[in-house]
XYZ file of C-alpha atoms in Angstrom:
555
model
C 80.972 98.304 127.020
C 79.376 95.263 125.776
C 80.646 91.858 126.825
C 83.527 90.736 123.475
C 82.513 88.636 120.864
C 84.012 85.022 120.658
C 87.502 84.380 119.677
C 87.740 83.933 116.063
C 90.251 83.890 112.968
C 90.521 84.526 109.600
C 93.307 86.010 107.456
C 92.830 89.418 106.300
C 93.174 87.693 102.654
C 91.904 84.983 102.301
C 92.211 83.721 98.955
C 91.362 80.312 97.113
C 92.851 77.418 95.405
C 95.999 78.183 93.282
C 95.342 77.375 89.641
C 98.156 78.591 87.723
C 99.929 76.750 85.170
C 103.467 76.270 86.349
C 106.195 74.991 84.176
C 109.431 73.450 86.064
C 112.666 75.733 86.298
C 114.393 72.455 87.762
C 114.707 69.772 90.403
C 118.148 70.657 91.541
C 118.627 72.344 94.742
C 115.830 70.880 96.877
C 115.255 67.947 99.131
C 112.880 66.465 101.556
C 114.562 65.181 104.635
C 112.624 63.549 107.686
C 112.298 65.350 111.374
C 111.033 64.456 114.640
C 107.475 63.004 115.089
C 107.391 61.822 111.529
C 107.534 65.632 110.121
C 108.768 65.611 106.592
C 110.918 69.305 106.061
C 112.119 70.596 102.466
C 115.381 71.949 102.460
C 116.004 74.682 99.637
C 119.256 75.713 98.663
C 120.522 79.402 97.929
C 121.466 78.144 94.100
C 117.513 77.111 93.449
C 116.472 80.532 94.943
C 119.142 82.846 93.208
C 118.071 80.303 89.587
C 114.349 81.140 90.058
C 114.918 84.657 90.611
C 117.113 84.921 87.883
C 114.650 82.982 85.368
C 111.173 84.618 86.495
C 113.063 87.953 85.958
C 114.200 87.080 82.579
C 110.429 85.724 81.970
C 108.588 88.965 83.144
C 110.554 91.596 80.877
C 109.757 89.128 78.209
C 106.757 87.660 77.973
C 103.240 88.314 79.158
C 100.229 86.300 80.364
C 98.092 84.965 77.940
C 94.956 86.514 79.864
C 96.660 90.222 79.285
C 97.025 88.945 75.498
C 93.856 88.022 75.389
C 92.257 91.673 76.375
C 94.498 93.206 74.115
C 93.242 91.178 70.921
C 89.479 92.427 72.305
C 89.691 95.815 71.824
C 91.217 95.075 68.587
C 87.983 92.984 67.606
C 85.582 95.743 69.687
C 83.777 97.855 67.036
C 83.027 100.314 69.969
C 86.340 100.900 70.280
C 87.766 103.969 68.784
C 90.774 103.838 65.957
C 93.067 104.935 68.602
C 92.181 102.551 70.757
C 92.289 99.715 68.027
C 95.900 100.990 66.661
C 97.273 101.197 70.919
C 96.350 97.664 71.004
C 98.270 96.454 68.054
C 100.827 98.050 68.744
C 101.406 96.733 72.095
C 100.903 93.095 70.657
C 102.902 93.772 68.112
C 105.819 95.171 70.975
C 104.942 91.740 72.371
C 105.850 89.490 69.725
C 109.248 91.680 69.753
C 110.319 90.994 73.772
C 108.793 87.501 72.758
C 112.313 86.908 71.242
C 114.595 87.418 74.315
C 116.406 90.049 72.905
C 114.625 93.579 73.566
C 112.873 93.765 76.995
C 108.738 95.195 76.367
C 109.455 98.377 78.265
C 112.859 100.475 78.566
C 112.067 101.039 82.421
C 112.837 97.371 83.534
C 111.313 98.388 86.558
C 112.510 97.691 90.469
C 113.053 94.013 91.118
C 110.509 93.176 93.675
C 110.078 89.644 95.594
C 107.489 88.555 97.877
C 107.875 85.060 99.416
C 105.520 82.904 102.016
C 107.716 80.436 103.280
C 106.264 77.499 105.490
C 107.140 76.201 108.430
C 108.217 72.589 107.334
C 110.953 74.743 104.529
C 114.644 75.121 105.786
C 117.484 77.575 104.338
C 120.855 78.984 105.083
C 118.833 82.036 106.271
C 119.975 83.914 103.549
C 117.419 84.074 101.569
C 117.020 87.792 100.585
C 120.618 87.375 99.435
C 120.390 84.528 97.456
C 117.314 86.367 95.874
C 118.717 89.815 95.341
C 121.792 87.604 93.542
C 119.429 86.400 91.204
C 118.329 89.747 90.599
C 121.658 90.753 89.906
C 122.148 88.050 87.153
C 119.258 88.833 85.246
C 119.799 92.713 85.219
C 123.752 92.486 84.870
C 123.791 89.533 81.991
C 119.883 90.509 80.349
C 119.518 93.972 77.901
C 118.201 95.379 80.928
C 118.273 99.361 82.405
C 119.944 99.775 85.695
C 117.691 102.216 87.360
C 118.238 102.127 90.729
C 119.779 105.178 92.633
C 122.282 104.904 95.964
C 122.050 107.824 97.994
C 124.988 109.046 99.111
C 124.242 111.923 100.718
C 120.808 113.644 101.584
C 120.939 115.366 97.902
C 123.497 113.207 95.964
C 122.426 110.117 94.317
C 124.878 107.865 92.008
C 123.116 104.399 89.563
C 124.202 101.468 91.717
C 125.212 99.965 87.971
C 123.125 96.252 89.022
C 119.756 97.099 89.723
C 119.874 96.385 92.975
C 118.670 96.848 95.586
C 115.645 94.462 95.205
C 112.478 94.858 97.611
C 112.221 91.453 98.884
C 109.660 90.911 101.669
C 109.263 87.389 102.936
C 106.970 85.972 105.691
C 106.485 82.837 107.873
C 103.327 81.345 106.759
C 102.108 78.279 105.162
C 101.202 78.866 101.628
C 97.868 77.698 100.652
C 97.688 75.472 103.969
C 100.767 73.639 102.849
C 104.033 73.707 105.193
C 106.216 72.372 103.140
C 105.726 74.980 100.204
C 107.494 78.122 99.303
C 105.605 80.698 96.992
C 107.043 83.881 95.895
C 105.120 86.697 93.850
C 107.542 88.137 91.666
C 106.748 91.977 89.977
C 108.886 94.512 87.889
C 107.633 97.635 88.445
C 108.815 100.698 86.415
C 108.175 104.089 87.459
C 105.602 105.353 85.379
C 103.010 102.999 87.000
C 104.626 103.299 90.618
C 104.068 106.693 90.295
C 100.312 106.209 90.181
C 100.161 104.871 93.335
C 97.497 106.793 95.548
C 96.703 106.834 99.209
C 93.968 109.238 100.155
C 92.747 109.106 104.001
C 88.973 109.422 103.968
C 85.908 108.706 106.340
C 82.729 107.200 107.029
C 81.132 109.387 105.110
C 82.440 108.106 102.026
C 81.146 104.901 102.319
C 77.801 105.254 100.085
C 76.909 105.175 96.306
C 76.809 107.641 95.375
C 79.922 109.872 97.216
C 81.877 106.504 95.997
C 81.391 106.797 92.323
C 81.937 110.901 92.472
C 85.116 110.491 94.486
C 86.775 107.705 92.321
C 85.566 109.617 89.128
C 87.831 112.293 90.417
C 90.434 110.591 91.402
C 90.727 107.907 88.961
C 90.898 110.740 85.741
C 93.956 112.048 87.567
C 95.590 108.627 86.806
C 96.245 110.198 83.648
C 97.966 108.075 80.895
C 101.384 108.898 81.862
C 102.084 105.128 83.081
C 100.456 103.365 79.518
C 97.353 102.503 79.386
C 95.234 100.532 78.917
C 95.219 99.463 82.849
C 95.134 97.158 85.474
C 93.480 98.986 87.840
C 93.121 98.438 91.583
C 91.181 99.875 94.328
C 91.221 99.100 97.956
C 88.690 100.707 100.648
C 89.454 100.149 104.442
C 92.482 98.592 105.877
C 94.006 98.168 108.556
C 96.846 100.879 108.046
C 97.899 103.084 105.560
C 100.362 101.056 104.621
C 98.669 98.070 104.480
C 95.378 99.449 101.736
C 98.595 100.534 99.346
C 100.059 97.294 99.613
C 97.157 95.265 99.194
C 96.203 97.181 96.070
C 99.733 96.449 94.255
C 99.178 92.736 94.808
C 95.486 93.135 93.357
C 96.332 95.214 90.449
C 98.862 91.948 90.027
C 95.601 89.810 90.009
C 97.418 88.704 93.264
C 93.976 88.604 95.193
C 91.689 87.155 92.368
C 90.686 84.190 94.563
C 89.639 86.597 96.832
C 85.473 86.003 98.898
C 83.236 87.912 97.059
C 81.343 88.875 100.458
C 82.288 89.553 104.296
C 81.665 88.411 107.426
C 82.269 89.173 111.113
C 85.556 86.765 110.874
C 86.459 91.019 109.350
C 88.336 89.255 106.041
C 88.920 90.894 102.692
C 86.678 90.378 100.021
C 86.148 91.378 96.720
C 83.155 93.594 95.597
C 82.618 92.258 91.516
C 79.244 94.924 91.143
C 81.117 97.566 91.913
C 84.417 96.134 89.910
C 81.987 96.220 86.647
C 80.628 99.512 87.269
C 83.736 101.303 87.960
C 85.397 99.810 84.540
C 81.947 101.009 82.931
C 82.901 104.502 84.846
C 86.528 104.487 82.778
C 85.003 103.531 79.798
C 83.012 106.767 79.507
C 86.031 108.841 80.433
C 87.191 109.432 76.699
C 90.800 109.500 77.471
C 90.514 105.541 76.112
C 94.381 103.436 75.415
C 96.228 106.862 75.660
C 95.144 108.924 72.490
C 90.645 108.880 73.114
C 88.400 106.121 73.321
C 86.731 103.238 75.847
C 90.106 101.266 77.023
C 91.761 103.626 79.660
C 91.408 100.281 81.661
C 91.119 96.602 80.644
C 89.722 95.681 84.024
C 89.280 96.513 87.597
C 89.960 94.827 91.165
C 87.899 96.707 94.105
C 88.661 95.268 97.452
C 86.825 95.458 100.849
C 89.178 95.621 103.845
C 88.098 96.118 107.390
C 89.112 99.333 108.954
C 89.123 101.623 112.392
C 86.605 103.201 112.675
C 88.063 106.566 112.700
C 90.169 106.041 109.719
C 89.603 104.831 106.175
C 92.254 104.777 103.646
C 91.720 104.326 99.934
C 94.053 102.803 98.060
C 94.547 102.757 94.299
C 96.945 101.086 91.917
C 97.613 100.151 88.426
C 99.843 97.722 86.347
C 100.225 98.811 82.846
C 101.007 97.913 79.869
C 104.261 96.370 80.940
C 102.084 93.553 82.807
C 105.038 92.137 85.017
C 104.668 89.565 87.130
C 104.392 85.938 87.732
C 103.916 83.711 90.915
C 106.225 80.999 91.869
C 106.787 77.891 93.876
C 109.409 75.554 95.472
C 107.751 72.442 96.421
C 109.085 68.246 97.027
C 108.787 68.057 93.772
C 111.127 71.251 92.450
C 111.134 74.706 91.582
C 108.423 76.228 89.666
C 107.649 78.664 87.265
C 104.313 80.543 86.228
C 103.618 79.378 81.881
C 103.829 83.100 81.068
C 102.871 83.327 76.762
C 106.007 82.252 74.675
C 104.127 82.754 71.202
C 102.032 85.958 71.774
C 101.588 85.936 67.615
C 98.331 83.838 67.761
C 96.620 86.972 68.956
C 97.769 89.432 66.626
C 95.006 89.704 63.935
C 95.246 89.118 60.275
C 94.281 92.279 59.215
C 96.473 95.429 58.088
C 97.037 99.034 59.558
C 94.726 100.478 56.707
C 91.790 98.236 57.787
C 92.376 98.947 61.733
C 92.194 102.848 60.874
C 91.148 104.764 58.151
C 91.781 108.072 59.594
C 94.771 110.340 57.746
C 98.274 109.605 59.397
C 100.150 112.775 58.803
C 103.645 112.241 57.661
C 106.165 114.616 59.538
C 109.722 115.685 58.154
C 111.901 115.844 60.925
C 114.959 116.927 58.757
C 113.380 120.185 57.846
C 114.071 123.292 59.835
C 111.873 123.735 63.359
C 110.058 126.484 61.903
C 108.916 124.238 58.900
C 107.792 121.383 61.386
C 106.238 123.731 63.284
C 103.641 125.101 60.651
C 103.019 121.334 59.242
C 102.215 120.539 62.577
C 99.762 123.915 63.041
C 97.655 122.747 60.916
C 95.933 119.844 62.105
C 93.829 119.573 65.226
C 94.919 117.603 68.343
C 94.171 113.718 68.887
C 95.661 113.812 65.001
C 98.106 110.715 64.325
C 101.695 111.432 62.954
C 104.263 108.952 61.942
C 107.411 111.064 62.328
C 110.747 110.566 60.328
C 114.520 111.879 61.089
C 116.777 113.007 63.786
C 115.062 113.255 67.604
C 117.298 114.493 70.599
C 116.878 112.280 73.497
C 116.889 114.295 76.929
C 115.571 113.877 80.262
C 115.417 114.618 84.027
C 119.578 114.759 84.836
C 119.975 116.676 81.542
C 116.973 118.956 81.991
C 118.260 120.119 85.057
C 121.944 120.502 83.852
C 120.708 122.507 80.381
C 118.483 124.853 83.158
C 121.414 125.856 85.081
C 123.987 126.681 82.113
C 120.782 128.844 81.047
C 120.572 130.363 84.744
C 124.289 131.435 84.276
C 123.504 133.553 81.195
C 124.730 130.599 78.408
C 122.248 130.088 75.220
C 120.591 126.900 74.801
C 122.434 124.407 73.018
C 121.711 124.240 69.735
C 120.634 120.911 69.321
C 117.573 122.079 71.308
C 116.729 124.662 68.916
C 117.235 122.673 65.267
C 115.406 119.237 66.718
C 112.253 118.106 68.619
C 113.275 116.908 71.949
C 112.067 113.263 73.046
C 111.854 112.252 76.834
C 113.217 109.054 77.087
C 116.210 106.629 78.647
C 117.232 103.336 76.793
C 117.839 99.699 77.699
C 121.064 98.245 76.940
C 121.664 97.960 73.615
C 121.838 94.229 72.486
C 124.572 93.241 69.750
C 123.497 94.260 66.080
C 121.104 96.646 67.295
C 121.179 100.290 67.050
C 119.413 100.553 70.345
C 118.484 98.726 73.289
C 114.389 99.049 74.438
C 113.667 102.597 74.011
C 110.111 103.720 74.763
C 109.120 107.036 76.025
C 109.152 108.672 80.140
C 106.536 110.863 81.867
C 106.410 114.149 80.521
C 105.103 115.398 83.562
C 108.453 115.492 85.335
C 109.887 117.823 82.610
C 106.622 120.220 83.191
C 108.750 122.807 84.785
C 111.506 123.325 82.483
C 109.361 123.934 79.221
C 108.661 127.879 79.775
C 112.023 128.735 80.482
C 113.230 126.262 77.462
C 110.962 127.749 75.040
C 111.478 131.400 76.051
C 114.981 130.823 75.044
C 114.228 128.785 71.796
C 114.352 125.365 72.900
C 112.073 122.118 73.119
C 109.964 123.616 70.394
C 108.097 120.302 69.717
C 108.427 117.722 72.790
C 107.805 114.292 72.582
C 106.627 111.439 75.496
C 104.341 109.884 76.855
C 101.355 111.068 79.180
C 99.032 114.224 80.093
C 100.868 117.685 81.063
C 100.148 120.488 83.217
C 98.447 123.590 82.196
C 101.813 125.878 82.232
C 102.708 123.359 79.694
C 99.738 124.518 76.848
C 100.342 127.841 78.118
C 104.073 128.212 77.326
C 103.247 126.397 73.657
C 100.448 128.705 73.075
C 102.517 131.743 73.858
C 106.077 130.797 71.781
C 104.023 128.417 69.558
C 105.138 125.038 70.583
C 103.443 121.269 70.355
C 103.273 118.202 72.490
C 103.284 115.477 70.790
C 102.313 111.979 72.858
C 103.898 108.837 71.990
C 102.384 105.387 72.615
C 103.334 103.740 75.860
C 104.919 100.513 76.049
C 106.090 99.249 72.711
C 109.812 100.222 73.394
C 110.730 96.814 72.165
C 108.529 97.370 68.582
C 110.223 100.695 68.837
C 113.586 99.488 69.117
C 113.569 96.914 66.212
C 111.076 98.820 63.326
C 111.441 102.882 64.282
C 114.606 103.533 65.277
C 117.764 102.984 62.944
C 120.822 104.926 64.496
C 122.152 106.581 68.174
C 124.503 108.146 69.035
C 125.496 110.375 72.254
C 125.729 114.414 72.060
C 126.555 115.313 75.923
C 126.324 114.108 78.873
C 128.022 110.216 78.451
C 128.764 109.788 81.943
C 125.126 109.988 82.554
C 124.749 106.441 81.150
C 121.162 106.319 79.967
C 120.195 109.841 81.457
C 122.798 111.425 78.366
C 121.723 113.538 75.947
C 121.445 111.374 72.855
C 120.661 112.190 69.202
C 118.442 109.395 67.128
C 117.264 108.584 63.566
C 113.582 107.268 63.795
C 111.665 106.182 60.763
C 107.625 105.873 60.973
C 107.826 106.614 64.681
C 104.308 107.158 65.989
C 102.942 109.727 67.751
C 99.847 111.888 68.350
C 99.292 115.799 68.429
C 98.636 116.458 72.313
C 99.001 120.108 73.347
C 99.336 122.549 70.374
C 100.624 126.206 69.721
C 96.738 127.375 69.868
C 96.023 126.618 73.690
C 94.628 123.567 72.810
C 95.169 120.247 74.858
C 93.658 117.013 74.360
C 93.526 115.771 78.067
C 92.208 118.911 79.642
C 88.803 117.711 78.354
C 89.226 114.200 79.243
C 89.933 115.186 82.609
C 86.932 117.089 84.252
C 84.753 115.302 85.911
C 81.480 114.455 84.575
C 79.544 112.345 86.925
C 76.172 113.507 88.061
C 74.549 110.131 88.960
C 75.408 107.689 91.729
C 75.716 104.177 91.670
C 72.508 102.098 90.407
């Protein structure tokens, strides 16, 4: 072996200056006392970390960054973008302006709580600081309009809602933030499970690591994203890393714009970096996909993070991410002089545009009767062609995973299905709380993926007739409506707040109560948008969207 190279050091992410805007939370609970050899040390108590937990919880189901705002209002004012595209994005700023007012949360799936904290070595606590955390956690779930969605297991198949959100993932590590040892800096992110989901780890080699192979493979991989966790996208991608575990991680802080301060080259110190060429081509890639802001178009993703991390040599992970629509997250610090705050956007109505639905879209909305019997809705809905925009109106009954899988077995055991499964159009979803002098709490649509394998059987027996949700479904899925002439219909993902407030006017539970938001509820919508996905013809909007087309490399 050749003799080893010199000693030398560099984080594996390296990243630059901090210039957030930070507003202050408060100046209670810290202190700077004075140590041996002149040292100055902050002390922090549990109160200040349990308040900013509490308050940058409270600000991420709210309110968004102004940059996210800002990409939204650009497709808007895009004439390449499609109508779809145009209407997705105002109605997500228009959801925006809703969770703007505290009340509704922007998504139903308030997501799990999860903390990251560098905490330097001049910064003294009780030692409790996951607890202290994880309380402040608690408060926002317990006191916010909030969905507990967090599942103790109890046994290797039995699961019960731990009725507090919690537990939180908090991670915290000994290192001075930004050079500074008498800092603490936390990233706090909500994650729901729609954009979890899409979290990818694919173990490749060496001989990925050209042009061309590059753009085929993440053309595959990246159609499979699907729409299922709203787009448009923050999307992520991380090549090399030291583990497995590491390339995933990495990715969720990028597609957090965690790394943005990232180098934009190597060197033999083996750092991260960020690779912008291939960050612009890759968006270029999406924007030629067609599946666009859900429903066709350019905006599957508003941008893309690709980072370089070094790697074994006989091992190279790939790791890709997204944050969606629900853009959730904001950084933090506790410094001598207090506790801070990311300025997340408090009055997201200076991007909304002055313009009307009319002008955004001239294409025909079809108006759908939901009070008329199935087999009525049924032939309205057979004839028009899929990617066709509905604005639905009446009752909807709300089931999902938990109440799939109970209605399955009663039909296992030789019992019809009930009833209210024949006469209505079924919509996968689970609300938020309900706030006071609201009919519902946030109530946006789930992946209609997980309910794939219950639609056959359901249909064969004269249920879930028209289905309603968000996302791309599997071929048995078309197959089943094309054989007992059944529709998907896809609804927008992420404007459960604007949902909430403007579409849906009454609730009320049919079975299932003790399921808390996994019950089988019946709803009164008005104007409730929606999009003809799969149809009773074989037809299915995302199976063309899908295939890869790539036959070029990268220029």
């Amino acid at each position: 072996m050749s003799s080893a190279a010199a000693f030398s050091y560099a984080p594996l992410l390296p990243t630059g200056p901090d210039q957030t805007d930070y507003r202050l939370v408060t100046d209670e609970g810290v202190d700077v006392v004075h140590g041996p050899g002149g040292r100055r040390f902050l002390t922090v108590e549990p109160a200040a970390l349990t308040a900013l937990t509490a308050e940058a919880m409270h600000d991420i189901a709210h309110f968004l960054r102004p940059a996210h705002l800002a990409q939204l209002r650009a497709i808007i004012d895009d004439p390449a973008a499609s109508p779809n595209d145009r209407f997705v994005a105002l109605d997500l700023l228009r959801n925006a302006n809703i969770a703007a007012g505290g009340v509704l949360p922007m998504c139903q799936d308030t997501g799990t709580a999860i903390v990251m904290g560098k905490r330097g070595r001049h910064v003294l606590t009780d030692g409790g600081d996951a607890e202290a955390i994880s309380r402040g956690v608690y408060q926002a779930y317990t006191k916010l309009n909030l969905r507990y969605s967090q599942l103790a297991p109890l046994t290797m198949w039995d699961e019960r809602n731990t009725g507090s959100n919690l537990p939180a993932q908090v991670e915290l590590y000994a290192e001075d933030p930004d050079g500074h040892p008498d800092a603490y800096k936390f990233l706090f992110m909500a994650k729901g499970g729609g954009s979890a989901n899409k979290s990818y780890l694919y173990q490749e080699t060496k001989a990925l690591l050209n042009p061309t192979r590059m753009m085929q493979f993440l053309e595959e991989k990246l159609r499979l994203i699907g729409t299922a966790a709203c787009p448009p996208y923050h999307l992520a991608i991380v090549i090399g890393g030291t583990s497995a575990e590491y390339a995933l991680k990495t990715a969720k802080y990028a597609s957090a714009k965690y790394l943005d301060a990232l180098p934009t080259s190597g060197s033999m110190s083996a750092h991260g970096f960020r690779d912008l060429e291939l960050e612009a081509e890759v968006l270029e890639l999406t924007r030629n996909f067609g599946i666009g802001a859900q429903f066709g178009g350019r905006y599957f993703c508003h941008d893309v993070r690709v980072v370089r991390l070094p790697r074994h040599g006989a091992s190279c992970p790939v790791a890709i991410a997204v944050s969606c629509s629900a853009d959730r997250q904001a950084v933090a610090k506790i410094t001598p002089s207090g506790v801070w705050l990311e300025r997340l956007e408090t009055d997201p109505a200076r991007f909304l545009p002055d313009v009307t639905d009319d002008s955004l879209d001239a294409e025909l909305v079809v108006r759908v009767d939901l009070n008329r019997p199935m087999d009525e809705i049924r032939a309205e809905l057979s004839k028009y062609p899929v990617k066709t925009r509905l604005s639905l109106s009446g009752p909807l009954v709300v089931a999902r995973d938990i109440a799939h899988a109970k209605i399955a077995e009663r039909l296992d055991a030789g019992e019809p299905m009930p009833q209210y499964l024949r006469d209505h159009a079924v919509y996968y979803a689970g609300p938020a709380k309900t706030p006071e002098g609201y009919a519902s709490g946030s109530f946006g649509p789930t992946t209609a993926g997980r309910m794939d394998a219950y639609v056959e059987k359901f249909q064969a027996a004269g249920g879930s007739q028209v289905m309603l949700a968000k996302g791309n479904r599997s071929g048995q899925v078309t197959r089943s409506c094309q054989q007992h002439g059944g529709f998907y219909l896809g609804s927008i993902g992420g404007p459960a707040a604007r949902l909430a407030q403007d579409c849906i006017k009454h609730v009320e539970v049919l079975e299932y109560a003790e399921l808390g938001m996994e019950a089988v509820w019946k709803i009164e919508v008005e104007d409730f948008p929606a999009f003809i996905v799969v149809d009773d013809k074989g037809n299915d909007f995302f199976a063309e969207v899908t295939k890869p087309v790539l036959t070029v490399g990268r220029r």
